[in-house]
CSV table of C-alpha atoms in Angstrom, one decimal:
chain,number,residue,atom,x,y,z
A,2,GLN,CA,56.1,128.4,126.0
A,3,THR,CA,53.8,127.3,129.0
A,4,VAL,CA,52.5,130.3,131.2
A,5,VAL,CA,51.1,129.7,134.7
A,6,THR,CA,48.3,132.0,135.5
A,7,GLN,CA,47.0,133.5,138.5
A,8,GLU,CA,44.4,136.1,139.1
A,9,PRO,CA,46.2,139.6,139.2
A,10,SER,CA,44.2,140.6,142.3
A,11,PHE,CA,41.4,139.5,145.0
A,12,SER,CA,39.6,141.1,147.6
A,13,VAL,CA,38.2,139.7,150.7
A,14,SER,CA,36.5,140.7,153.9
A,15,PRO,CA,38.0,140.0,157.1
A,16,GLY,CA,36.7,136.9,158.6
A,17,GLY,CA,35.9,135.6,155.0
A,18,THR,CA,37.4,132.9,153.1
A,19,VAL,CA,39.0,133.2,149.6
A,20,THR,CA,40.2,130.7,146.9
A,21,LEU,CA,43.0,131.8,144.9
A,22,THR,CA,43.8,129.5,141.8
A,23,CYS,CA,46.7,128.5,139.5
A,24,GLY,CA,46.3,127.4,136.1
A,25,LEU,CA,48.0,126.6,132.8
A,26,SER,CA,47.8,128.6,129.8
A,27,SER,CA,47.5,124.9,128.1
A,28,GLY,CA,46.5,121.9,129.9
A,29,SER,CA,45.3,120.9,133.5
A,30,VAL,CA,47.3,121.4,136.7
A,31,SER,CA,47.5,117.9,138.7
A,32,THR,CA,49.5,116.8,141.3
A,33,SER,CA,52.3,116.1,139.1
A,34,HIS,CA,52.9,119.7,138.9
A,35,TYR,CA,53.7,119.4,142.7
A,36,PRO,CA,51.9,122.9,143.1
A,37,SER,CA,53.2,125.2,145.6
A,38,TRP,CA,52.1,128.4,147.2
A,39,PHE,CA,54.1,131.3,148.6
A,40,GLN,CA,53.2,134.5,150.5
A,41,GLN,CA,55.2,137.7,150.2
A,42,THR,CA,54.7,141.0,151.9
A,43,PRO,CA,56.6,144.2,150.4
A,44,SER,CA,60.3,144.3,151.0
A,45,HIS,CA,60.4,140.7,152.3
A,46,ALA,CA,61.6,137.4,151.1
A,47,PRO,CA,58.8,135.0,150.4
A,48,ARG,CA,57.6,132.5,152.7
A,49,THR,CA,56.4,129.1,151.8
A,50,LEU,CA,53.0,128.1,152.7
A,51,ILE,CA,51.9,125.0,150.9
A,52,SER,CA,54.0,122.4,148.9
A,53,ARG,CA,53.2,119.1,146.8
A,54,THR,CA,49.6,120.4,146.4
A,55,ASN,CA,48.5,120.3,150.0
A,56,ARG,CA,51.4,120.1,152.5
A,57,ARG,CA,51.6,122.8,154.9
A,58,SER,CA,55.0,124.2,155.7
A,59,SER,CA,56.2,124.2,159.4
A,60,GLY,CA,54.4,127.1,161.4
A,61,VAL,CA,51.8,127.6,158.5
A,62,PRO,CA,48.2,128.1,160.3
A,63,ALA,CA,45.5,125.4,159.3
A,64,ARG,CA,43.4,128.0,157.8
A,65,PHE,CA,45.8,128.1,154.8
A,66,SER,CA,45.0,124.9,152.6
A,67,GLY,CA,45.9,123.5,149.1
A,68,SER,CA,44.2,121.4,146.7
A,69,ILE,CA,43.3,120.8,143.1
A,70,VAL,CA,39.9,122.2,141.9
A,71,GLY,CA,39.0,121.3,138.6
A,72,ASN,CA,41.8,121.7,136.2
A,73,ARG,CA,43.6,124.4,138.6
A,74,ALA,CA,45.5,124.4,141.9
A,75,ALA,CA,44.1,126.2,144.5
A,76,LEU,CA,45.1,127.9,147.9
A,77,THR,CA,42.2,128.5,150.1
A,78,ILE,CA,42.3,130.7,153.2
A,79,THR,CA,39.5,130.7,155.9
A,80,GLY,CA,38.9,133.0,158.5
A,81,VAL,CA,40.8,135.7,156.7
A,82,GLN,CA,43.1,138.2,158.7
A,83,ALA,CA,44.2,141.7,158.1
A,84,ALA,CA,47.8,140.3,158.1
A,85,ASP,CA,47.1,138.1,155.4
A,86,GLU,CA,47.0,141.0,152.9
A,87,SER,CA,49.9,140.1,150.7
A,88,ASP,CA,51.0,138.8,147.4
A,89,TYR,CA,50.7,135.2,146.6
A,90,TYR,CA,52.4,133.2,144.1
A,91,CYS,CA,52.2,129.6,143.0
A,92,VAL,CA,54.8,127.5,141.2
A,93,LEU,CA,54.4,124.6,139.1
A,94,TYR,CA,57.0,121.6,138.1
A,95,MET,CA,57.2,121.1,134.4
A,96,SER,CA,58.2,117.8,132.8
A,97,SER,CA,61.2,119.5,131.1
A,98,GLY,CA,62.6,119.6,134.7
A,99,ILE,CA,62.3,123.4,135.2
A,100,TRP,CA,59.9,125.2,137.7
A,101,VAL,CA,57.7,128.1,136.6
A,102,PHE,CA,56.1,130.8,138.8
A,103,GLY,CA,52.7,132.3,138.2
A,104,GLY,CA,52.7,136.1,138.2
A,105,GLY,CA,51.0,136.3,141.5
A,106,THR,CA,47.7,137.6,143.0
A,107,ARG,CA,47.6,140.6,145.1
A,108,LEU,CA,45.3,139.8,148.0
A,109,ALA,CA,43.7,142.8,149.8
A,110,VAL,CA,41.6,142.6,153.0
A,111,VAL,CA,39.1,145.2,153.0
B,30,GLN,CA,67.3,126.5,162.5
B,31,VAL,CA,67.6,126.7,158.8
B,32,GLN,CA,69.7,129.7,157.5
B,33,LEU,CA,70.5,130.9,154.4
B,34,VAL,CA,72.6,134.0,153.7
B,35,GLU,CA,73.2,135.5,150.4
B,36,SER,CA,76.1,137.7,149.4
B,37,GLY,CA,78.0,139.4,146.6
B,38,GLY,CA,75.2,141.5,145.1
B,39,GLY,CA,75.9,145.1,143.7
B,40,LEU,CA,76.2,147.4,140.9
B,41,VAL,CA,77.6,145.9,137.6
B,42,LYS,CA,77.9,147.3,134.2
B,43,PRO,CA,76.1,145.6,131.2
B,44,GLY,CA,78.2,142.8,129.9
B,45,GLY,CA,79.9,142.4,133.1
B,46,SER,CA,80.1,139.6,135.6
B,47,LEU,CA,79.3,139.0,139.2
B,48,ARG,CA,79.4,136.0,141.4
B,49,LEU,CA,76.6,135.3,144.2
B,50,SER,CA,77.2,133.2,147.2
B,51,CYS,CA,74.8,131.5,149.7
B,52,ALA,CA,76.0,130.2,153.0
B,53,ALA,CA,74.0,127.6,154.6
B,54,SER,CA,73.4,126.3,158.0
B,55,GLY,CA,71.2,124.5,160.4
B,56,PHE,CA,70.6,121.5,158.0
B,57,THR,CA,72.6,118.9,156.4
B,58,PHE,CA,73.8,120.7,153.1
B,59,SER,CA,74.6,117.8,150.9
B,60,ASP,CA,71.2,116.3,151.4
B,61,TYR,CA,69.2,119.1,149.6
B,62,TYR,CA,68.8,120.3,146.2
B,63,MET,CA,69.1,124.2,146.0
B,64,THR,CA,67.7,126.8,143.9
B,65,TRP,CA,68.1,130.5,143.0
B,66,VAL,CA,65.1,132.6,142.5
B,67,ARG,CA,65.0,136.1,141.3
B,68,GLN,CA,62.6,139.1,141.5
B,69,ALA,CA,63.0,142.4,139.4
B,70,PRO,CA,61.9,145.6,141.1
B,71,GLY,CA,58.1,145.6,141.3
B,72,LYS,CA,57.5,142.2,139.2
B,73,GLY,CA,56.9,138.7,140.4
B,74,LEU,CA,59.1,135.8,141.2
B,75,GLU,CA,61.2,134.1,138.5
B,76,TRP,CA,62.8,130.7,139.0
B,77,ILE,CA,66.2,130.7,137.4
B,78,SER,CA,68.1,127.7,138.3
B,79,TYR,CA,68.5,124.7,140.7
B,80,ILE,CA,71.1,121.9,141.4
B,81,SER,CA,71.1,118.5,142.7
B,82,SER,CA,72.4,117.6,146.0
B,83,SER,CA,75.6,116.2,144.8
B,84,GLY,CA,76.1,118.8,142.2
B,85,SER,CA,75.8,116.4,139.3
B,86,THR,CA,72.6,117.9,137.8
B,87,GLU,CA,71.6,121.6,137.0
B,88,PHE,CA,68.7,123.2,135.6
B,89,TYR,CA,68.4,126.7,134.0
B,90,ALA,CA,65.6,129.0,132.8
B,91,ASP,CA,65.8,129.9,129.3
B,92,SER,CA,66.3,133.6,130.2
B,93,VAL,CA,69.6,132.5,132.0
B,94,LYS,CA,70.7,129.5,130.1
B,95,GLY,CA,74.3,129.8,128.7
B,96,ARG,CA,75.1,132.8,130.9
B,97,PHE,CA,74.5,131.8,134.5
B,98,THR,CA,76.3,128.8,136.2
B,99,ILE,CA,75.1,127.3,139.5
B,100,SER,CA,77.7,125.3,141.7
B,101,ARG,CA,78.1,124.1,145.1
B,102,ASP,CA,80.7,123.1,147.7
B,103,ASN,CA,79.2,120.5,150.0
B,104,ALA,CA,82.4,120.6,152.2
B,105,LYS,CA,81.8,124.4,152.8
B,106,ASN,CA,78.0,124.4,152.8
B,107,SER,CA,78.1,126.9,150.0
B,108,LEU,CA,75.9,127.6,146.8
B,109,SER,CA,76.9,130.0,144.1
B,110,LEU,CA,75.7,131.7,140.9
B,111,GLN,CA,78.3,132.7,138.5
B,112,MET,CA,76.5,135.6,136.2
B,113,ASN,CA,78.3,136.6,133.0
B,114,SER,CA,77.1,138.7,130.0
B,115,LEU,CA,74.7,140.7,132.5
B,116,ARG,CA,72.1,142.8,131.0
B,117,ALA,CA,69.8,145.5,132.4
B,118,GLU,CA,66.8,142.9,132.6
B,119,ASP,CA,69.0,140.9,135.1
B,120,THR,CA,68.5,143.6,137.9
B,121,ALA,CA,66.6,142.0,140.6
B,122,VAL,CA,66.8,140.7,144.1
B,123,TYR,CA,68.4,137.2,144.0
B,124,TYR,CA,67.2,134.7,146.5
B,125,CYS,CA,68.9,131.4,147.5
B,126,ALA,CA,66.3,129.0,148.7
B,127,ARG,CA,66.4,125.2,149.8
B,128,ASN,CA,64.4,122.6,148.1
B,129,ASP,CA,61.9,120.5,150.0
B,130,CYS,CA,63.3,117.2,149.8
B,131,SER,CA,61.9,113.7,151.0
B,132,GLY,CA,64.1,110.8,150.8
B,133,LEU,CA,65.7,110.7,147.2
B,134,SER,CA,63.0,113.0,145.7
B,135,CYS,CA,63.2,116.9,146.0
B,136,TYR,CA,60.3,119.3,145.0
B,137,THR,CA,59.9,123.1,145.2
B,138,VAL,CA,61.4,125.3,147.6
B,139,ASP,CA,60.9,125.4,151.5
B,140,TYR,CA,63.1,127.8,153.0
B,141,TRP,CA,64.5,131.1,151.6
B,142,GLY,CA,67.2,133.5,152.1
B,143,GLN,CA,66.7,137.2,152.5
B,144,GLY,CA,67.9,137.9,149.1
B,145,THR,CA,70.8,140.1,147.5
B,146,LEU,CA,70.2,142.9,145.1
B,147,VAL,CA,72.1,142.9,141.7
B,148,THR,CA,71.8,146.1,139.7
B,149,VAL,CA,72.9,146.1,136.0
B,150,SER,CA,73.5,149.7,134.8
B,151,SER,CA,76.0,151.8,133.0
């Protein structure tokens, strides 16, 4: 069974840049997995940030960007703000037709 | 604007059934795939099912296959999730979500509802 992996936690200073990644337990992530990224704060519904690797959703600031870095999908946040402190999830499309979420990364802004 | 409003959550005993609904507005419902995602208390997101725009194709995660059924009524702009043989591990907030579609291709979700809580407990 394929597992989607994410860093459990990350810390970044205000104004800094952070790159969160999303990988596969077996194999490499490519654009064919249509990687997407979501932001969630406690007790709120998720918000879609990035779809299809690098397409920003409506209203998402340009400081959020998506890419493929090596064999992983990546979400880069530049000019990090305190409001960016959230859980971040990626999801990948599998050839079997299903989507699989990663376990999420808790981002602390300290 | 796109709105998705879930309903039907509540407390149910193990082995019981529950039907969730999602009322959609603000877009042409029949043009979009729709998805259910759940989140157990304190845990991450879990994709569980999606349905094509016409309703002719459905996909399920292994964890719910054979127990849950997704359906839609395009005339009523409504999405449903019939949940049978419920287990304690099905306890979660269930989110209705719209898939990101472009032309004939659909991808992951772009809009989310606020969720409805399902608690399976005796």
